[in-house]
Coordinates of C-alpha atoms in Angstrom, one line a residue:
M1 CA 10.7 -22.6 -25.9
E2 CA 7.3 -22.7 -27.5
S3 CA 7.7 -26.4 -28.2
M4 CA 8.4 -27.1 -24.5
F5 CA 5.0 -26.0 -23.5
R6 CA 1.5 -27.1 -24.4
L7 CA -1.8 -26.4 -22.7
M8 CA -3.8 -29.2 -21.0
D9 CA -6.9 -28.6 -18.9
H10 CA -7.8 -31.2 -16.2
D11 CA -11.4 -31.4 -15.0
Q12 CA -11.5 -33.4 -11.8
D13 CA -13.6 -32.7 -8.7
S14 CA -14.8 -29.4 -10.2
T15 CA -11.2 -28.2 -10.4
T16 CA -9.6 -26.8 -13.6
N17 CA -5.8 -26.8 -13.7
R18 CA -3.9 -24.9 -16.4
C19 CA -0.4 -23.8 -17.1
I20 CA 0.3 -20.6 -19.0
W21 CA 3.5 -19.3 -20.5
V22 CA 3.7 -15.5 -20.2
N23 CA 5.7 -13.8 -22.9
G24 CA 6.9 -11.1 -20.5
P25 CA 6.8 -10.3 -16.8
V26 CA 4.0 -11.2 -14.3
I27 CA 3.0 -8.4 -12.0
V28 CA 1.4 -9.4 -8.7
G29 CA -1.0 -6.7 -7.6
A30 CA -3.2 -4.2 -9.4
G31 CA -2.8 -1.3 -7.0
P32 CA -1.1 2.0 -7.9
S33 CA 2.3 0.3 -7.9
G34 CA 1.3 -2.5 -10.2
L35 CA -0.6 -0.2 -12.5
A36 CA 2.4 2.2 -12.7
T37 CA 4.8 -0.7 -13.6
A38 CA 2.4 -2.0 -16.3
A39 CA 2.0 1.4 -17.9
C40 CA 5.8 1.9 -18.1
L41 CA 6.1 -1.6 -19.6
H42 CA 3.4 -0.7 -22.1
E43 CA 5.5 2.3 -23.1
Q44 CA 8.5 0.0 -23.6
N45 CA 6.4 -2.3 -25.8
V46 CA 6.8 -5.1 -23.4
P47 CA 3.8 -7.5 -22.9
F48 CA 2.8 -8.4 -19.3
V49 CA 0.2 -10.0 -17.1
V50 CA -1.2 -8.4 -14.0
L51 CA -2.6 -10.7 -11.3
E52 CA -5.0 -9.4 -8.7
R53 CA -6.8 -11.3 -6.0
A54 CA -9.7 -8.8 -5.7
D55 CA -12.3 -8.1 -8.3
C56 CA -11.1 -4.5 -9.0
I57 CA -8.0 -2.4 -9.3
A58 CA -6.8 -0.6 -6.2
S59 CA -8.9 -2.6 -3.9
L60 CA -7.3 -1.0 -0.8
W61 CA -8.7 2.4 -2.0
Q62 CA -12.0 1.1 -3.3
K63 CA -12.9 -1.2 -0.4
R64 CA -10.8 -0.5 2.6
T65 CA -10.8 3.2 3.1
Y66 CA -13.1 5.6 4.9
D67 CA -15.4 8.0 3.0
R68 CA -13.8 11.3 4.0
L69 CA -10.3 10.2 2.9
K70 CA -8.3 12.5 0.7
L71 CA -4.7 12.3 -0.5
H72 CA -2.5 13.6 2.3
L73 CA 0.1 15.0 -0.1
P74 CA -0.4 17.5 -3.0
K75 CA -1.4 15.7 -6.2
Q76 CA 1.9 16.4 -8.0
F77 CA 3.6 14.0 -5.5
C78 CA 0.9 11.3 -6.0
Q79 CA 0.5 11.0 -9.8
L80 CA 1.7 7.9 -11.6
P81 CA 4.2 7.9 -14.5
K82 CA 3.2 9.2 -18.0
M83 CA -0.2 10.7 -16.8
P84 CA -0.7 13.7 -14.5
F85 CA -3.9 14.3 -12.6
P86 CA -6.6 16.3 -14.5
E87 CA -6.0 20.1 -14.0
D88 CA -9.4 20.6 -12.5
F89 CA -8.7 18.2 -9.7
P90 CA -8.1 19.9 -6.3
E91 CA -4.7 20.1 -4.7
Y92 CA -5.7 17.1 -2.4
P93 CA -7.9 14.8 -4.5
T94 CA -10.7 12.9 -2.8
K95 CA -10.9 9.1 -2.5
R96 CA -13.4 9.0 -5.4
Q97 CA -11.3 11.3 -7.6
F98 CA -8.2 9.2 -7.0
I99 CA -10.1 6.0 -7.9
H100 CA -11.4 7.7 -11.1
Y101 CA -7.8 8.7 -11.9
L102 CA -6.6 5.1 -11.5
E103 CA -9.4 3.7 -13.6
S104 CA -8.6 6.2 -16.4
Y105 CA -5.0 5.3 -16.1
A106 CA -5.6 1.6 -16.5
S107 CA -7.8 2.3 -19.5
R108 CA -5.3 4.7 -21.2
F109 CA -2.5 2.1 -21.0
E110 CA -4.7 -0.9 -21.8
I111 CA -4.1 -2.6 -18.5
N112 CA -6.5 -5.5 -18.0
P113 CA -5.7 -7.4 -14.8
K114 CA -6.7 -10.9 -14.3
F115 CA -9.1 -10.4 -11.3
N116 CA -10.0 -12.9 -8.6
E117 CA -6.7 -14.7 -9.0
C118 CA -5.0 -15.1 -5.6
V119 CA -1.3 -16.1 -5.8
Q120 CA -0.6 -19.1 -3.6
T121 CA 3.1 -19.5 -4.3
A122 CA 5.7 -18.0 -6.5
R123 CA 9.2 -19.7 -6.8
F124 CA 12.1 -19.5 -9.1
D125 CA 12.8 -22.8 -10.9
E126 CA 16.6 -23.2 -11.0
T127 CA 16.4 -25.9 -13.6
S128 CA 14.5 -23.9 -16.2
G129 CA 15.6 -20.5 -15.1
L130 CA 12.0 -19.3 -14.9
W131 CA 9.5 -18.2 -12.3
R132 CA 6.5 -20.4 -11.5
V133 CA 3.5 -18.5 -10.1
K134 CA 0.5 -20.5 -8.9
T135 CA -2.9 -18.9 -8.5
V136 CA -6.3 -20.0 -7.3
S137 CA -9.7 -18.5 -8.3
N138 CA -13.1 -19.7 -7.2
T139 CA -16.5 -19.3 -8.9
E140 CA -19.8 -20.8 -7.7
S141 CA -19.1 -24.1 -9.3
T142 CA -15.4 -24.2 -10.3
R143 CA -12.1 -23.8 -8.6
T144 CA -9.4 -22.9 -11.1
E145 CA -5.8 -23.4 -10.4
V146 CA -3.3 -21.7 -12.9
E147 CA 0.4 -21.8 -13.0
Y148 CA 2.0 -18.9 -14.8
I149 CA 5.5 -19.5 -16.2
C150 CA 7.5 -16.3 -16.7
R151 CA 11.0 -14.9 -16.9
W152 CA 10.4 -11.8 -14.8
L153 CA 8.3 -11.5 -11.6
V154 CA 7.3 -8.0 -10.3
V155 CA 6.0 -8.0 -6.7
A156 CA 3.6 -5.1 -6.4
T157 CA 1.4 -6.1 -3.5
G158 CA 2.8 -3.2 -1.5
E159 CA 3.3 -2.3 2.2
N160 CA -0.4 -2.5 3.1
A161 CA -1.7 -5.8 1.9
E162 CA -3.0 -7.3 5.1
R163 CA -4.5 -5.6 8.2
V164 CA -2.7 -5.8 11.5
M165 CA -5.0 -7.2 14.3
P166 CA -3.4 -6.7 17.7
E167 CA -3.7 -9.2 20.6
I168 CA -5.2 -7.3 23.6
E169 CA -6.2 -9.1 26.7
G170 CA -10.0 -9.3 27.0
L171 CA -10.7 -7.9 23.5
S172 CA -12.3 -11.1 22.3
E173 CA -14.8 -10.9 25.1
F174 CA -15.7 -7.3 24.5
S175 CA -19.5 -7.1 23.8
G176 CA -19.4 -4.0 21.7
E177 CA -18.5 -3.6 18.0
V178 CA -14.9 -4.1 17.1
I179 CA -13.7 -3.2 13.6
H180 CA -10.5 -2.5 11.9
A181 CA -10.0 0.9 10.3
C182 CA -10.2 -0.7 6.9
D183 CA -13.9 -1.5 7.6
Y184 CA -14.6 2.0 8.9
K185 CA -16.6 4.2 6.5
S186 CA -18.2 7.0 8.4
G187 CA -18.8 8.2 12.0
E188 CA -22.4 8.7 11.3
K189 CA -23.6 5.5 13.0
F190 CA -21.4 6.2 16.0
A191 CA -23.1 9.5 17.0
G192 CA -23.4 9.8 20.8
K193 CA -21.3 6.6 21.4
K194 CA -18.0 6.3 23.2
V195 CA -15.5 5.0 20.7
L196 CA -12.0 3.8 21.5
V197 CA -9.6 4.4 18.6
V198 CA -6.5 2.2 19.0
G199 CA -3.7 3.8 17.0
C200 CA -2.6 7.4 16.4
G201 CA -1.1 7.4 12.9
N202 CA -2.7 9.3 10.0
S203 CA -5.6 6.8 10.0
G204 CA -6.2 6.9 13.7
M205 CA -6.1 10.7 13.7
E206 CA -8.5 11.0 10.8
V207 CA -10.9 8.4 12.1
S208 CA -11.0 10.2 15.5
L209 CA -11.6 13.5 13.7
D210 CA -14.4 12.0 11.6
L211 CA -16.0 10.5 14.8
A212 CA -15.8 13.9 16.6
N213 CA -17.4 15.6 13.5
H214 CA -20.3 13.1 13.8
L215 CA -20.8 13.9 17.5
A216 CA -19.3 10.7 18.8
K217 CA -17.0 10.7 21.8
P218 CA -13.7 9.3 20.6
S219 CA -10.7 8.4 22.9
M220 CA -7.5 7.9 20.9
V221 CA -4.9 5.5 22.3
V222 CA -1.4 6.9 22.0
R223 CA 1.2 4.3 23.1
S224 CA 4.4 5.7 21.7
S225 CA 5.9 9.0 20.5
L226 CA 4.9 10.6 17.2
H227 CA 5.4 13.6 15.1
V228 CA 2.3 15.7 14.2
M229 CA 2.9 18.3 11.5
P230 CA 0.5 20.8 10.0
R231 CA -0.4 19.7 6.5
E232 CA 0.3 23.2 5.3
V233 CA 2.3 26.2 6.5
M234 CA 1.2 29.6 5.3
G235 CA -0.8 28.0 2.4
K236 CA 2.2 25.8 1.3
S237 CA 2.4 22.1 1.6
T238 CA 4.7 21.1 4.5
F239 CA 5.9 18.1 2.6
E240 CA 6.6 20.1 -0.5
L241 CA 8.5 22.7 1.6
A242 CA 10.6 19.9 3.2
M243 CA 11.5 18.5 -0.2
K244 CA 12.6 21.8 -1.4
M245 CA 14.7 22.5 1.7
L246 CA 16.4 19.1 1.4
R247 CA 17.9 20.1 -1.9
W248 CA 20.0 22.7 -0.2
L249 CA 20.1 22.0 3.5
P250 CA 21.3 19.0 5.6
L251 CA 18.6 16.7 7.0
W252 CA 19.1 17.7 10.6
L253 CA 18.6 21.4 9.8
V254 CA 15.5 20.7 7.8
D255 CA 14.1 18.8 10.8
K256 CA 14.8 21.7 13.1
I257 CA 13.0 24.1 10.8
L258 CA 10.0 21.8 10.4
L259 CA 9.7 21.4 14.2
V260 CA 9.9 25.2 14.7
L261 CA 7.2 25.7 12.0
S262 CA 5.1 23.0 13.6
W263 CA 5.3 24.6 17.0
M264 CA 4.3 28.0 15.5
V265 CA 1.2 26.4 13.9
L266 CA 0.1 23.7 16.4
G267 CA 1.8 24.8 19.6
N268 CA 3.3 22.5 22.1
I269 CA 1.5 19.1 21.4
E270 CA 3.2 17.4 24.3
K271 CA 0.9 19.1 26.8
Y272 CA -2.0 17.2 25.2
G273 CA -0.4 13.8 25.7
L274 CA 1.4 13.6 22.3
K275 CA 5.1 13.1 22.9
R276 CA 7.5 13.8 20.1
P277 CA 10.3 11.3 19.2
E278 CA 13.9 12.4 19.8
M279 CA 14.7 11.8 16.1
G280 CA 13.4 14.5 13.7
P281 CA 10.4 13.8 11.4
M282 CA 12.3 13.5 8.1
E283 CA 15.2 11.5 9.8
L284 CA 12.7 9.2 11.4
K285 CA 11.0 8.6 8.0
S286 CA 14.3 8.0 6.4
V287 CA 15.7 5.6 9.0
K288 CA 12.6 3.8 10.3
G289 CA 10.0 4.5 7.6
K290 CA 7.7 6.0 10.1
T291 CA 5.6 8.7 8.5
P292 CA 4.7 11.9 10.4
V293 CA 1.0 12.6 11.0
L294 CA -0.2 15.4 8.8
D295 CA -2.8 17.3 10.8
I296 CA -6.0 18.2 9.0
G297 CA -8.1 19.3 12.0
A298 CA -7.7 16.6 14.7
M299 CA -5.4 18.8 16.8
E300 CA -8.1 21.4 17.2
K301 CA -10.5 18.7 18.4
I302 CA -7.9 17.4 20.8
K303 CA -7.3 20.9 22.2
S304 CA -11.0 21.5 22.6
G305 CA -11.5 18.1 24.4
K306 CA -13.7 16.6 21.7
I307 CA -11.0 14.0 21.1
D308 CA -9.5 12.5 24.3
V309 CA -5.9 11.3 24.2
V310 CA -5.3 8.3 26.4
P311 CA -2.2 6.1 27.1
G312 CA -1.8 2.4 26.2
I313 CA -4.3 -0.4 27.0
K314 CA -3.7 -2.9 29.7
R315 CA -6.8 -5.1 29.2
F316 CA -10.5 -5.1 28.4
N317 CA -13.0 -5.9 31.2
G318 CA -16.5 -6.4 29.7
N319 CA -17.5 -3.0 28.4
Q320 CA -14.7 -1.2 30.1
V321 CA -11.0 -0.8 29.1
E322 CA -8.3 -0.5 31.7
L323 CA -5.4 1.7 30.6
V324 CA -1.8 1.3 31.6
N325 CA -2.1 4.3 34.1
G326 CA -4.9 2.5 35.9
E327 CA -7.7 4.6 34.5
Q328 CA -11.0 2.8 33.5
L329 CA -13.0 3.9 30.5
D330 CA -16.5 2.9 29.5
V331 CA -16.5 2.0 25.8
D332 CA -19.3 1.3 23.3
S333 CA -17.2 0.5 20.2
V334 CA -13.6 0.0 19.2
V335 CA -11.9 1.0 16.0
L336 CA -8.5 -0.6 15.4
A337 CA -6.3 1.9 13.5
T338 CA -3.4 -0.5 13.9
G339 CA -2.1 -0.4 10.3
Y340 CA -1.2 -3.0 7.7
R341 CA 1.7 -5.3 6.8
S342 CA 3.1 -6.9 3.7
N343 CA 1.9 -10.4 2.8
V344 CA 4.9 -11.3 0.6
P345 CA 6.3 -14.0 3.1
Y346 CA 3.0 -15.9 2.7
W347 CA 3.4 -16.6 -1.0
L348 CA 6.9 -15.7 -2.3
Q349 CA 9.3 -18.6 -1.8
E350 CA 12.5 -16.4 -1.8
S351 CA 14.7 -15.3 1.1
E352 CA 17.7 -13.5 -0.5
F353 CA 16.0 -10.3 -1.6
F354 CA 13.0 -10.1 0.7
A355 CA 13.2 -10.3 4.5
K356 CA 10.8 -12.1 6.9
N357 CA 8.9 -8.8 7.4
G358 CA 7.9 -8.8 3.7
F359 CA 10.2 -5.9 2.7
P360 CA 13.4 -5.9 0.6
K361 CA 16.3 -6.4 3.0
T362 CA 18.1 -3.3 1.9
V363 CA 16.1 -0.4 0.6
T364 CA 17.9 2.4 -1.2
D365 CA 17.3 4.3 -4.3
N366 CA 19.7 2.0 -6.1
N367 CA 18.8 -1.5 -4.9
G368 CA 15.4 -1.5 -3.2
W369 CA 13.6 -2.4 -6.5
K370 CA 15.8 -5.2 -8.0
G371 CA 16.7 -8.6 -6.9
R372 CA 18.3 -11.5 -8.7
T373 CA 16.9 -14.0 -11.2
G374 CA 14.4 -11.5 -12.7
L375 CA 12.7 -10.6 -9.4
Y376 CA 11.6 -7.0 -8.8
A377 CA 9.8 -5.1 -6.1
V378 CA 7.7 -1.9 -6.5
G379 CA 6.1 0.2 -3.7
F380 CA 8.2 -1.1 -0.8
T381 CA 10.6 1.9 -0.3
R382 CA 8.3 3.6 2.2
K383 CA 8.2 6.7 0.0
G384 CA 4.6 6.6 -1.0
L385 CA 3.2 6.9 -4.5
S386 CA 6.2 9.0 -5.7
G387 CA 8.6 6.2 -4.6
A388 CA 6.5 3.6 -6.3
S389 CA 6.4 5.6 -9.5
M390 CA 10.2 5.9 -9.5
D391 CA 10.5 2.1 -8.9
A392 CA 8.1 1.4 -11.8
V393 CA 10.1 3.5 -14.3
K394 CA 13.4 1.8 -13.3
I395 CA 11.9 -1.7 -13.5
A396 CA 10.3 -1.1 -16.9
Q397 CA 13.6 0.3 -18.3
D398 CA 15.5 -2.7 -16.9
I399 CA 13.2 -5.3 -18.3
G400 CA 12.6 -3.3 -21.5
S401 CA 16.3 -3.1 -22.3
V402 CA 16.7 -6.9 -22.3
W403 CA 13.4 -7.4 -24.1
K404 CA 14.3 -5.1 -27.0
L405 CA 17.8 -6.6 -27.3
E406 CA 16.5 -10.1 -27.5
T407 CA 13.3 -9.6 -29.5
K408 CA 14.1 -6.6 -31.7
Q409 CA 10.3 -6.2 -32.1
P410 CA 9.3 -2.5 -32.5
T411 CA 5.6 -3.3 -32.6
K412 CA 3.8 -2.0 -29.5
R413 CA 1.9 -4.7 -27.5
S414 CA 0.4 -4.1 -24.1
T415 CA -1.1 -7.5 -23.2
A416 CA 0.5 -10.8 -22.5
S417 CA 1.1 -13.2 -25.3
H418 CA 0.1 -16.6 -23.9
R419 CA 1.7 -19.7 -25.4
R420 CA 0.4 -23.1 -24.7
C421 CA 2.3 -25.2 -22.2
I422 CA 2.3 -28.5 -20.4
S423 CA 0.2 -28.6 -17.3
Q424 CA 1.1 -31.1 -14.6
Q425 CA -1.5 -32.0 -12.0
F426 CA -0.7 -29.9 -8.9

């Protein structure tokens, strides 16, 4: 194999082209999913390369989250494999604490991603039986194109790679500020302003709460039904309680109990314009991947009138927004808490394992992480960080078993071994 590949750099029009043989898997994405997979491979003594388009690990957490963000679930459900959170961390670590944890995690397992390398295409070469992953990186004077050749490809770009920007009539002509929630940091600059928050998931609820705490006047758009659950019941995590009940009780009964507990803590939320789905919260999460909103104070603001709940938007008219019920609102700014989507279809040239929506076609505990021809997916099971951790362990074990059988090399190595290879102009 080594004799098949040699390295050749081409300098033409300030562009450098290279081709690199990776003696192990290529992992696309340096978020928690990619880091977890890399750490588990490290423990299996399997070399790897991690490619990341941003200039840091966990760019979603570092650059596209608001200041007040904390983990919504207790830390034991969010830690990555092989390394728990520090004992002195609170039950719900802050954004800064979680980033520190991830940086320490990468350091401990000697994970050194190749930053600023944006994957353009990844395809399986039937002739060679290898994956060909092409990346582009730009500096002030040079554009570098690299093709990585590898046997295994791990897709770790996750469910939230790209922001979703809705098309709303008249929004492009709106004269006030319009930002996506990924660019929202704090409600401080919105004090006294009328802010329309489009979206009512965990981000929409928390942004609305932060705006209300900073004396803004938020109106939250709720177009569809949703489950709002208290984050804790009698000092116990609602999620943890649900997980324990599911060990012994059927799903429908767990949902019934959760809804009763929610009513006891939050009251009847439908009287405030928040209609619950017919399907229970855990069933809805299992079937459609729709996560219940965990309330951390927004419901109190809604009940007191400091957060106004409004129906869907019909159109924008100048600095006014017309709602589907005919009501007109004056608006100073708009925050689009409209979520994210996978970007896999834009670069992965594969249609058997991944669907057009960028998720594996069939997601179960047994097959949502492994495709054919050395293709793997981590962090797409809609089970949060705990689901990504489980995927990472399985992937590393699967690759590691083949690696050990074929190499029989007990020496621990945690970074990729690059062999020189032929580079064609591309």
